[in-house]
CSV table of C-alpha atoms and ligand atoms in Angstrom, one decimal:
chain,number,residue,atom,x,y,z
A,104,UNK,CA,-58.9,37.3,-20.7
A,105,UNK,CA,-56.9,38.0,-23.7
A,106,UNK,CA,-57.1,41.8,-25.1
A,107,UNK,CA,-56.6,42.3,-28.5
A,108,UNK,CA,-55.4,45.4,-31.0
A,109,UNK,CA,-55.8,45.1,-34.0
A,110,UNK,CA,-54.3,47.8,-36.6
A,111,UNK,CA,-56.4,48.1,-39.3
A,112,UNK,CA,-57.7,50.3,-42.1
A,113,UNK,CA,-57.6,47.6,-44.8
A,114,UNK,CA,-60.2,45.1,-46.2
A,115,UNK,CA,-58.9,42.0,-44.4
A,116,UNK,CA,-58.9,44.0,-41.2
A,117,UNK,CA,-62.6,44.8,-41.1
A,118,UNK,CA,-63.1,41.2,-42.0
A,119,UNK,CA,-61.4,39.8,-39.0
A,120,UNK,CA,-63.2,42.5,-36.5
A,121,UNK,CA,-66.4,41.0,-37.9
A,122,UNK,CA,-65.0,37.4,-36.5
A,123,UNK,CA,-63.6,38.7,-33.7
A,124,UNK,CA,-66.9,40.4,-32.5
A,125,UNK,CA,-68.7,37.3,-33.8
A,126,UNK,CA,-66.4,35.5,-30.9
A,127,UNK,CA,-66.7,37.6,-28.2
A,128,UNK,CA,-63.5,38.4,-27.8
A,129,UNK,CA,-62.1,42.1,-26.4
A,130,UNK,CA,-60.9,43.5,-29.2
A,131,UNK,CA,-60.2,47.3,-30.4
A,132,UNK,CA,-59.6,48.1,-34.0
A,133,UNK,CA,-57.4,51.1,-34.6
A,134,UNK,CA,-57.2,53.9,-37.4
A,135,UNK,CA,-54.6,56.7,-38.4
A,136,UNK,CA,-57.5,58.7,-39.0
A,137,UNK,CA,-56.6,59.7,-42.5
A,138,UNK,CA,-60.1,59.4,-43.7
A,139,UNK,CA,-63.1,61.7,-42.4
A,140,UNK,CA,-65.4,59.1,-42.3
A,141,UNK,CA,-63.7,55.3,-42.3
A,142,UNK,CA,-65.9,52.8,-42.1
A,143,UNK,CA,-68.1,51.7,-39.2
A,144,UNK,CA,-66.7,48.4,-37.8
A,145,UNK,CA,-68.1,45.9,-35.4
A,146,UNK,CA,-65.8,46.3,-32.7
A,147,UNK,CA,-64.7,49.5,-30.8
A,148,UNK,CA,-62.2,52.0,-32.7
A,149,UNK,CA,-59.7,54.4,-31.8
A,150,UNK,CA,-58.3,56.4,-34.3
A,151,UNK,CA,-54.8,58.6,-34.6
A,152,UNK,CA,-51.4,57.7,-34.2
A,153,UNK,CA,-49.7,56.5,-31.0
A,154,UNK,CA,-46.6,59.1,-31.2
A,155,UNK,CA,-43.8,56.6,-32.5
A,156,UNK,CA,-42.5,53.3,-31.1
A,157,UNK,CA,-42.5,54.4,-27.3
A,158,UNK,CA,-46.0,55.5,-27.6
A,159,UNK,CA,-47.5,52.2,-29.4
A,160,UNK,CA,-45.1,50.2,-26.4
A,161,UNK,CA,-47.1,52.4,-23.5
A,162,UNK,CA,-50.2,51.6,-25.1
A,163,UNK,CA,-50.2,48.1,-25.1
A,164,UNK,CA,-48.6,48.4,-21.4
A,165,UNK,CA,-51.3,50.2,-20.5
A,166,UNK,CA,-54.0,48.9,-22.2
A,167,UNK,CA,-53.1,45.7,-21.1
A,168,UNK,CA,-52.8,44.5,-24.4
A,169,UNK,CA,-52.2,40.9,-25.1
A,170,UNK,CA,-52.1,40.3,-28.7
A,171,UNK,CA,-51.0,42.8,-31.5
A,172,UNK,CA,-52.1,42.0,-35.1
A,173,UNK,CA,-50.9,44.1,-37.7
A,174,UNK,CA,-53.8,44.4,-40.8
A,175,UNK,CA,-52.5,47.7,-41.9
A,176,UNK,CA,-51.6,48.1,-45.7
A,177,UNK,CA,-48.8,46.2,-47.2
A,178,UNK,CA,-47.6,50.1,-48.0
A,179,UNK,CA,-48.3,51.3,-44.7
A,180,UNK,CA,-44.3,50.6,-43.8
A,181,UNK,CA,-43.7,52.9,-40.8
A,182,UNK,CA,-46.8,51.6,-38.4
A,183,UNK,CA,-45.8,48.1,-39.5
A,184,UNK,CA,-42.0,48.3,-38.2
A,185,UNK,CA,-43.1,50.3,-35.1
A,186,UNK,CA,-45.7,47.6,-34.5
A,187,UNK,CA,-42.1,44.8,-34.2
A,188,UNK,CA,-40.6,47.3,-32.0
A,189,UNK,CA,-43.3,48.0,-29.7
A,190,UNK,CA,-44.6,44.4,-29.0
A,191,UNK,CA,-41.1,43.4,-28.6
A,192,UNK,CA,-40.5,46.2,-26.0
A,193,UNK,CA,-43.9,45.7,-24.1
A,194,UNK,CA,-43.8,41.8,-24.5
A,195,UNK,CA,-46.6,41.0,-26.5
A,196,UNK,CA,-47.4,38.6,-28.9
A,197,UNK,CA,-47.5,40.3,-32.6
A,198,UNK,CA,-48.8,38.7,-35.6
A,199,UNK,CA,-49.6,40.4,-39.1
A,200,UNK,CA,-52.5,39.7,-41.8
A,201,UNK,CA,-51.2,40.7,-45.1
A,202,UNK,CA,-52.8,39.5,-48.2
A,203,UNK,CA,-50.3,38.3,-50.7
A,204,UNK,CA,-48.5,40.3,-53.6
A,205,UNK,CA,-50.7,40.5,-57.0
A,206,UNK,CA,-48.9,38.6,-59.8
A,207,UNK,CA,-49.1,39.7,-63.6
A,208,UNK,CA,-51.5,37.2,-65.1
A,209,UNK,CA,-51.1,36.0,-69.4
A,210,UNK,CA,-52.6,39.8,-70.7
A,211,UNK,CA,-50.8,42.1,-68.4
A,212,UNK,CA,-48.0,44.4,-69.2
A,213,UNK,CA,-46.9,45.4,-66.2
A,214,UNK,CA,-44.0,47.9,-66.0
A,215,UNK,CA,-42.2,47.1,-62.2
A,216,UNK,CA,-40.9,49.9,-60.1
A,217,UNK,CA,-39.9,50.1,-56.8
A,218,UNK,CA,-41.3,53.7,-55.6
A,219,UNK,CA,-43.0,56.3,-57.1
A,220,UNK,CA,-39.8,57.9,-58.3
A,221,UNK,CA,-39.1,55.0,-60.4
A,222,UNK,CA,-43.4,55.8,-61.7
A,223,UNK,CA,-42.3,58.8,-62.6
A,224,UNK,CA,-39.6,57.8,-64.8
A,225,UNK,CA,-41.5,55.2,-65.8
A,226,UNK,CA,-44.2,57.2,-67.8
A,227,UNK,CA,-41.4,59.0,-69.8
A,228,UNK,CA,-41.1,62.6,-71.2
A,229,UNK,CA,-43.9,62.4,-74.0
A,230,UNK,CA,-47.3,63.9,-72.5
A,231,UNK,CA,-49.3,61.1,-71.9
A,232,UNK,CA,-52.8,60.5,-69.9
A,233,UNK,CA,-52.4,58.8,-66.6
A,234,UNK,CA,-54.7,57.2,-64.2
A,235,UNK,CA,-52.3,57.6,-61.1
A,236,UNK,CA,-54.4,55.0,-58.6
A,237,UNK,CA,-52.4,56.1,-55.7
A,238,UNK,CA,-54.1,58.1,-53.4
A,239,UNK,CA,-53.6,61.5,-52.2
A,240,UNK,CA,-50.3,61.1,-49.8
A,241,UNK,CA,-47.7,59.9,-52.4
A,242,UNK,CA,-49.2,62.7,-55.7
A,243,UNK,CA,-46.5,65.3,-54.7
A,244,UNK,CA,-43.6,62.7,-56.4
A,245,UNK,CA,-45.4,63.6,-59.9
A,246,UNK,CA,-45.2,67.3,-59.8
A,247,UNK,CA,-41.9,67.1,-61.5
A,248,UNK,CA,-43.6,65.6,-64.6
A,249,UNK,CA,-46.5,68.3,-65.5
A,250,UNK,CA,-46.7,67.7,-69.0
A,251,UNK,CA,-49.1,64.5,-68.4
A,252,UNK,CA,-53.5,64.4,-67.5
A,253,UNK,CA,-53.6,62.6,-64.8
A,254,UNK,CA,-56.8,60.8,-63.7
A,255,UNK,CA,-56.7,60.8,-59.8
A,256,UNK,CA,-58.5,59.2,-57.0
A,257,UNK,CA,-59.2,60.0,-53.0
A,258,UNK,CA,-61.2,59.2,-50.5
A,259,UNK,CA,-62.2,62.4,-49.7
A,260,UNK,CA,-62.1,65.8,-51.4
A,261,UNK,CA,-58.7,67.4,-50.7
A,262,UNK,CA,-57.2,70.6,-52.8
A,263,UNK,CA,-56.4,69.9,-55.9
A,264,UNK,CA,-52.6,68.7,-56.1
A,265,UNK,CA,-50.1,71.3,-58.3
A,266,UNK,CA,-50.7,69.2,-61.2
A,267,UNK,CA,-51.7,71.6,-64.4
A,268,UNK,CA,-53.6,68.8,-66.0
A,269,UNK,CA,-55.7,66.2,-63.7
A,270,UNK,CA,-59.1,65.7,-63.2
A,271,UNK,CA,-60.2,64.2,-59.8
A,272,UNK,CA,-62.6,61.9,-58.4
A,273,UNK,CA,-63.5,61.1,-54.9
A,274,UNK,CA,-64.5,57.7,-54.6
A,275,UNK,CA,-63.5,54.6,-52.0
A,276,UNK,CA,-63.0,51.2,-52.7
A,277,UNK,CA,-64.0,48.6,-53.3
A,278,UNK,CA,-64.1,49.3,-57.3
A,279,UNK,CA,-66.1,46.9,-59.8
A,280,UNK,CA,-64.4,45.7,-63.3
A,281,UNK,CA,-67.8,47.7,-65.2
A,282,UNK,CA,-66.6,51.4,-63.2
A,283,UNK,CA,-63.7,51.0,-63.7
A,284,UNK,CA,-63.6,50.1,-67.3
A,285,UNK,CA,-65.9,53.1,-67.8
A,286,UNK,CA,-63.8,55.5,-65.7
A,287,UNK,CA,-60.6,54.2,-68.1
A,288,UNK,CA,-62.7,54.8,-71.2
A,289,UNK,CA,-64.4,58.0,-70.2
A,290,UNK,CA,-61.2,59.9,-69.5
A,291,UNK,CA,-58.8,57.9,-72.3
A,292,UNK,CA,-56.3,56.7,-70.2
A,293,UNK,CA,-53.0,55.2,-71.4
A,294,UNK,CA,-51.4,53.7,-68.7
A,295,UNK,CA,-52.2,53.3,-65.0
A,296,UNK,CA,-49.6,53.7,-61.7
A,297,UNK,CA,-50.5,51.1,-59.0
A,298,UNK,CA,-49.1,50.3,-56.1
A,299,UNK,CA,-48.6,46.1,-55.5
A,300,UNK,CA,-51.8,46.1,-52.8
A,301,UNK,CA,-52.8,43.0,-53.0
A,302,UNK,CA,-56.1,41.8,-52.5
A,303,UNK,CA,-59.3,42.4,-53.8
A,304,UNK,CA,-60.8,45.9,-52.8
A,305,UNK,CA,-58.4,47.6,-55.6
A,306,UNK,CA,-57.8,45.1,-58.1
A,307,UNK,CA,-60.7,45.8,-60.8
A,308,UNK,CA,-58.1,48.3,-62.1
A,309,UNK,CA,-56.1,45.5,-63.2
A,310,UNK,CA,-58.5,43.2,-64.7
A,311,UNK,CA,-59.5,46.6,-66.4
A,312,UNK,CA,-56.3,47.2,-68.2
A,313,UNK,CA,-55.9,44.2,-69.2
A,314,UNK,CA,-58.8,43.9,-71.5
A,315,UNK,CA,-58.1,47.7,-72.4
A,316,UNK,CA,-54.5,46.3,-73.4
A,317,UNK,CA,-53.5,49.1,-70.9
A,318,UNK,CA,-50.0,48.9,-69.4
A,319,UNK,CA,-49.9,49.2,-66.1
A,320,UNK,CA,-46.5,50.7,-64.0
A,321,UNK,CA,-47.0,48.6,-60.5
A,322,UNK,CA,-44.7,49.8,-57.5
A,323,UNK,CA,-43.5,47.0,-55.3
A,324,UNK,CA,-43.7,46.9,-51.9
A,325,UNK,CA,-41.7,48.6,-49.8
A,326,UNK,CA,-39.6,46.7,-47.4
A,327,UNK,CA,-40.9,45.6,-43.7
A,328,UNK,CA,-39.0,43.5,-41.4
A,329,UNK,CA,-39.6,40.2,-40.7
A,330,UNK,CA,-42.2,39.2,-38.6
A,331,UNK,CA,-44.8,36.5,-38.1
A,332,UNK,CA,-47.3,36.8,-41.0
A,333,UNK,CA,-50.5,35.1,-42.5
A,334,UNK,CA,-52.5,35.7,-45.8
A,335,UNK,CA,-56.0,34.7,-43.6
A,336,UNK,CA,-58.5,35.8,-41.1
A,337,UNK,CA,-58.6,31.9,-40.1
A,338,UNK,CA,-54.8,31.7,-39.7
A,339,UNK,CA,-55.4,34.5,-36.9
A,340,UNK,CA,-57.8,33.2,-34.8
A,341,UNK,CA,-56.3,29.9,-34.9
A,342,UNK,CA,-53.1,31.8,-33.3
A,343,UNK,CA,-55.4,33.2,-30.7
A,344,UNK,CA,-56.6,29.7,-29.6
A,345,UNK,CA,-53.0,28.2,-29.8
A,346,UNK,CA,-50.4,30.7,-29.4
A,347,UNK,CA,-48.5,29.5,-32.9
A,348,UNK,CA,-49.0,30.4,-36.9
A,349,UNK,CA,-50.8,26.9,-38.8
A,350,UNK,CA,-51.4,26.6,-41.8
A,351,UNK,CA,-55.3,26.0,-41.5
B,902,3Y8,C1,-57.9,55.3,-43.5
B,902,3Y8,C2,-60.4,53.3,-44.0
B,902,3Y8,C3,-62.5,48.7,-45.7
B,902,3Y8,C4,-61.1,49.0,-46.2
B,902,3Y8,C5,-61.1,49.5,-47.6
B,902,3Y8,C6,-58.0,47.6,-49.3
B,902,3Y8,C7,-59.2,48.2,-50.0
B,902,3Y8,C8,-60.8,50.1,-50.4
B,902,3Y8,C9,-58.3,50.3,-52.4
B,902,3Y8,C10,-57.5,53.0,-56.2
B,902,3Y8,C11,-56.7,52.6,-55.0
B,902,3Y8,C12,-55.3,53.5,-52.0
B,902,3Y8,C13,-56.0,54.2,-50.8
B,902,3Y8,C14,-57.1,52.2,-51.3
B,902,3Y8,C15,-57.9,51.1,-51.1
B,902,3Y8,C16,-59.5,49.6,-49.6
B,902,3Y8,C17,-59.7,49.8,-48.1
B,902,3Y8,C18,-58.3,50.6,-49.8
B,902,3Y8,C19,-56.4,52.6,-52.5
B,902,3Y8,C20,-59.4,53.3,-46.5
B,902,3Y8,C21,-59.4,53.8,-45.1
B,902,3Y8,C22,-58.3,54.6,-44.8
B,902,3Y8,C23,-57.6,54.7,-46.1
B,902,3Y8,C24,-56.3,55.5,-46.2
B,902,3Y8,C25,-56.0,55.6,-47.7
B,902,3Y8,C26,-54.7,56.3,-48.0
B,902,3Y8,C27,-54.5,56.0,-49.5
B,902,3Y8,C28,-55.1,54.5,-49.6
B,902,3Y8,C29,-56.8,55.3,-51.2
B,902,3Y8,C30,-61.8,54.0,-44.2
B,902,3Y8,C31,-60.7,53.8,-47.3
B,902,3Y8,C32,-54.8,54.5,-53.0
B,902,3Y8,C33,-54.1,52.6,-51.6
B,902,3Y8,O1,-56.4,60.8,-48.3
B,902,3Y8,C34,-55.6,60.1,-47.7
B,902,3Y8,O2,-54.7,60.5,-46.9
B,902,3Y8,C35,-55.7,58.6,-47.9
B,902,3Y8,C36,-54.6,57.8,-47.7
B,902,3Y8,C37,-53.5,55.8,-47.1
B,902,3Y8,C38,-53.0,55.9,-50.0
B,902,3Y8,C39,-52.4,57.3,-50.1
B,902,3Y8,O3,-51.2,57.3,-50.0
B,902,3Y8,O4,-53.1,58.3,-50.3
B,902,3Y8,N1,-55.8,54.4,-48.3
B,902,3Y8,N2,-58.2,54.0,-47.0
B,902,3Y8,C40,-57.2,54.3,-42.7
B,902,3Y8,C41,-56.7,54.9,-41.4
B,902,3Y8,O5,-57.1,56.1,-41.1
B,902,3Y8,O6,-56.1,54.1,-40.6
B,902,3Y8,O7,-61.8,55.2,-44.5
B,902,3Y8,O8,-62.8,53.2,-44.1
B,902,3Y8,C42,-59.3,51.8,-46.5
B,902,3Y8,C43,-59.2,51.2,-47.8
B,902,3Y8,N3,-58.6,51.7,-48.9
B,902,3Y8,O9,-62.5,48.1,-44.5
B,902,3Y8,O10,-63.5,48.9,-46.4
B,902,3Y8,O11,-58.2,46.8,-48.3
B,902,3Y8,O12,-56.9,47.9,-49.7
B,902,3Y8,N4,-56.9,53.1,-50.3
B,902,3Y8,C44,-53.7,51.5,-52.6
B,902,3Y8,O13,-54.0,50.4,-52.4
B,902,3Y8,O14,-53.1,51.9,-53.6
B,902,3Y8,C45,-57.3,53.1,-53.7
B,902,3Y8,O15,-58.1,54.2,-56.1
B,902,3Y8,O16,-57.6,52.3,-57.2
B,903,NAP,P1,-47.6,54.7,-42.2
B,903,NAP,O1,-47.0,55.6,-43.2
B,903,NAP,O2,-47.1,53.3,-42.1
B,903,NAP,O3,-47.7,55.3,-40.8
B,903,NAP,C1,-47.4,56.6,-40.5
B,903,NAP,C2,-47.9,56.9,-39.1
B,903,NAP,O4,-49.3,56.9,-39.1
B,903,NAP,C3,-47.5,55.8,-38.1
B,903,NAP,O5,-46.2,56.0,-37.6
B,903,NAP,C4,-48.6,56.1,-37.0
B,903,NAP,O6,-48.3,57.2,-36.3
B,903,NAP,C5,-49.8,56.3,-37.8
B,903,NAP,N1,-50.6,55.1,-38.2
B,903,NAP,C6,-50.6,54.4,-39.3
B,903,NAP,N2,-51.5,53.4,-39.3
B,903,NAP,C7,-52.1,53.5,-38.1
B,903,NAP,C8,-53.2,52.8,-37.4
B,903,NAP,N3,-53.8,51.8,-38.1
B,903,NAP,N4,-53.5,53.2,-36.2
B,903,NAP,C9,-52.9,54.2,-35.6
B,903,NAP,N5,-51.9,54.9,-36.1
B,903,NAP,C10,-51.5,54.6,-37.4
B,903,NAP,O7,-49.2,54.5,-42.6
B,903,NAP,P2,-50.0,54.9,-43.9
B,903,NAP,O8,-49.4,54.3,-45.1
B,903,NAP,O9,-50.2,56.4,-43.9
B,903,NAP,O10,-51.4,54.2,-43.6
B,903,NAP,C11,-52.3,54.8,-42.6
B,903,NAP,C12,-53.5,54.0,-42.6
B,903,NAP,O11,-54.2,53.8,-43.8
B,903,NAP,C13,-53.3,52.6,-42.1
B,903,NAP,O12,-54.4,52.2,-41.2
B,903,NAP,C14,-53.3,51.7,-43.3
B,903,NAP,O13,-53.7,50.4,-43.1
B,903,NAP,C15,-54.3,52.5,-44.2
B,903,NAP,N6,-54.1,52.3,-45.6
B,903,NAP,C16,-52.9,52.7,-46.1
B,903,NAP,C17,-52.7,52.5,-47.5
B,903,NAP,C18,-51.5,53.0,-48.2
B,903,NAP,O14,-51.4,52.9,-49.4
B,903,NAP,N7,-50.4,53.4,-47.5
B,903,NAP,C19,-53.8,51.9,-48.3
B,903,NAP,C20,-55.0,51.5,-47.6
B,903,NAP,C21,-55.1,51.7,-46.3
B,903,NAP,P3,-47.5,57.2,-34.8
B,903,NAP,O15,-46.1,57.1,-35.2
B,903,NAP,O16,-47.8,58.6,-34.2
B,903,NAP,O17,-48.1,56.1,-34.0
């Protein structure tokens, strides 16, 4: 009997364990255990990380594990390239779920980077009020520009970052376009830092700006190595049943 593992800790990710319970099929869903409370799924969890490569390859050794899928964060770049490493040293079959890349629609004005750095010189010397969308892990990169308000969001209450000027709210996804227009308006924000998540759970920001006539700076991906990937839940259970990626 095939023994899945599926890393998680995303949208899509929940919505596969749903199907994957809904089959039967031995499954575990796994978490970094960033969050204090992540969301309840319908398959067993483990959470914390596996202590590099080597430790993800002894897991799926001993585990027994027969199928990897990757449905971690298009930014989540580290567990991502361990996950090609480890299935290729433990000799198990890998497959990632990535929702595709968000493209600037006729109303954007979208300001590429590639990494926060780039955000920060992005937003300029001139104070300006910022609604930095980015979580709590990547905030440090924006100390060297003080003179802005920024606007941020986590998923839990943390210390507040050594930001002089920010004003924080703890909130988790998904967002609607109504918050999030009033969150924008309430606070007066000029522009908005994303990173390039993809799917739905974070893009009411987007739609947001747009009718605002906010510009948006949107940090690309970072770079993963190549490995088999699909944009659907019904692209990976159709691997499960017959070993290769279809369109479906
Ligand atoms: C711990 C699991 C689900 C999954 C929900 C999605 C949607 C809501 C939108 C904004 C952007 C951000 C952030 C975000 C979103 C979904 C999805 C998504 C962005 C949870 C979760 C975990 C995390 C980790 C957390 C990061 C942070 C990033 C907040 C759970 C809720 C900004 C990414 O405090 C910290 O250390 C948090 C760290 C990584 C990025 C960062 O650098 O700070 N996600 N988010 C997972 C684990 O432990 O393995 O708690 O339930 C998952 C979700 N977050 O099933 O409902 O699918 O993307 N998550 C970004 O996209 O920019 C918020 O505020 O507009
Ligand atoms: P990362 O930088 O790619 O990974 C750093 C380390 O965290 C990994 O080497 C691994 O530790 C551990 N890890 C990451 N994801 C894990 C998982 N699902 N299960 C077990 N260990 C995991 O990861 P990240 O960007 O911090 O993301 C962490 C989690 O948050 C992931 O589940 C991701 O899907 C979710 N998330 C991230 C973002 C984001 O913006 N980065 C957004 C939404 C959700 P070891 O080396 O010890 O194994």
């Amino acid at each position: 009997m095939r023994h899945i593992l599926l890393l998680g800790g995303t949208t899509e990710a929940s919505m596969l364990a749903t199907a994957l319970a809904e089959r039967g099929e031995r499954a575990v869903l796994s978490y970094a255990g960033r969050t204090e409370a992540p969301r309840a799924q319908a398959i067993p969890t483990r959470i914390g990380g596996f202590g590099g490569v080597q430790g993800l390859a002894d897991h799926l050794r001993r585990g027994g594990v027969t199928h990897l899928v990757d449905a971690t964060h298009p930014f989540a770049a580290r567990i991502s390239a361990n996950a090609i490493a480890a299935a290729d040293l433990a000799g198990v079959k890998l497959l990632a779920l990535t929702r595709p890349a968000w493209e600037a629609c006729p109303g954007d004005h979208w300001i590429r980077v590639a990494d926060t750095k780039g955000a920060v010189a992005a937003l300029g010397m001139d104070p300006i009020r910022v609604f930095l969308a980015l979580g709590r892990q990547t905030i440090g990169d924006f100390a060297e520009a003080p003179q802005h308000f920024y606007l941020l969001r986590f998923v839990d209450a943390a210390m507040p970052p050594a930001l002089p000027r920010h004003h924080l709210v703890v909130d988790r996804g998904p967002f609607s376009l109504a918050g999030e227009l009033a969150l924008l308006r309430e606070h007066r924000i000029e522009v908005i830092v994303a990173k390039n998540a993809g799917g739905a759970g974070a893009r009411a920001k987007l739609d947001a700006a747009r009718e605002l006539g906010l510009p948006v700076v949107m940090i690309d991906r970072p770079f993963i190595p190549d490995r088999p990937q699909v944009g659907r839940v019904a692209q990976v259970l159709d691997w499960l049943d017959h070993g290769v990626v279809r369109g479906v």
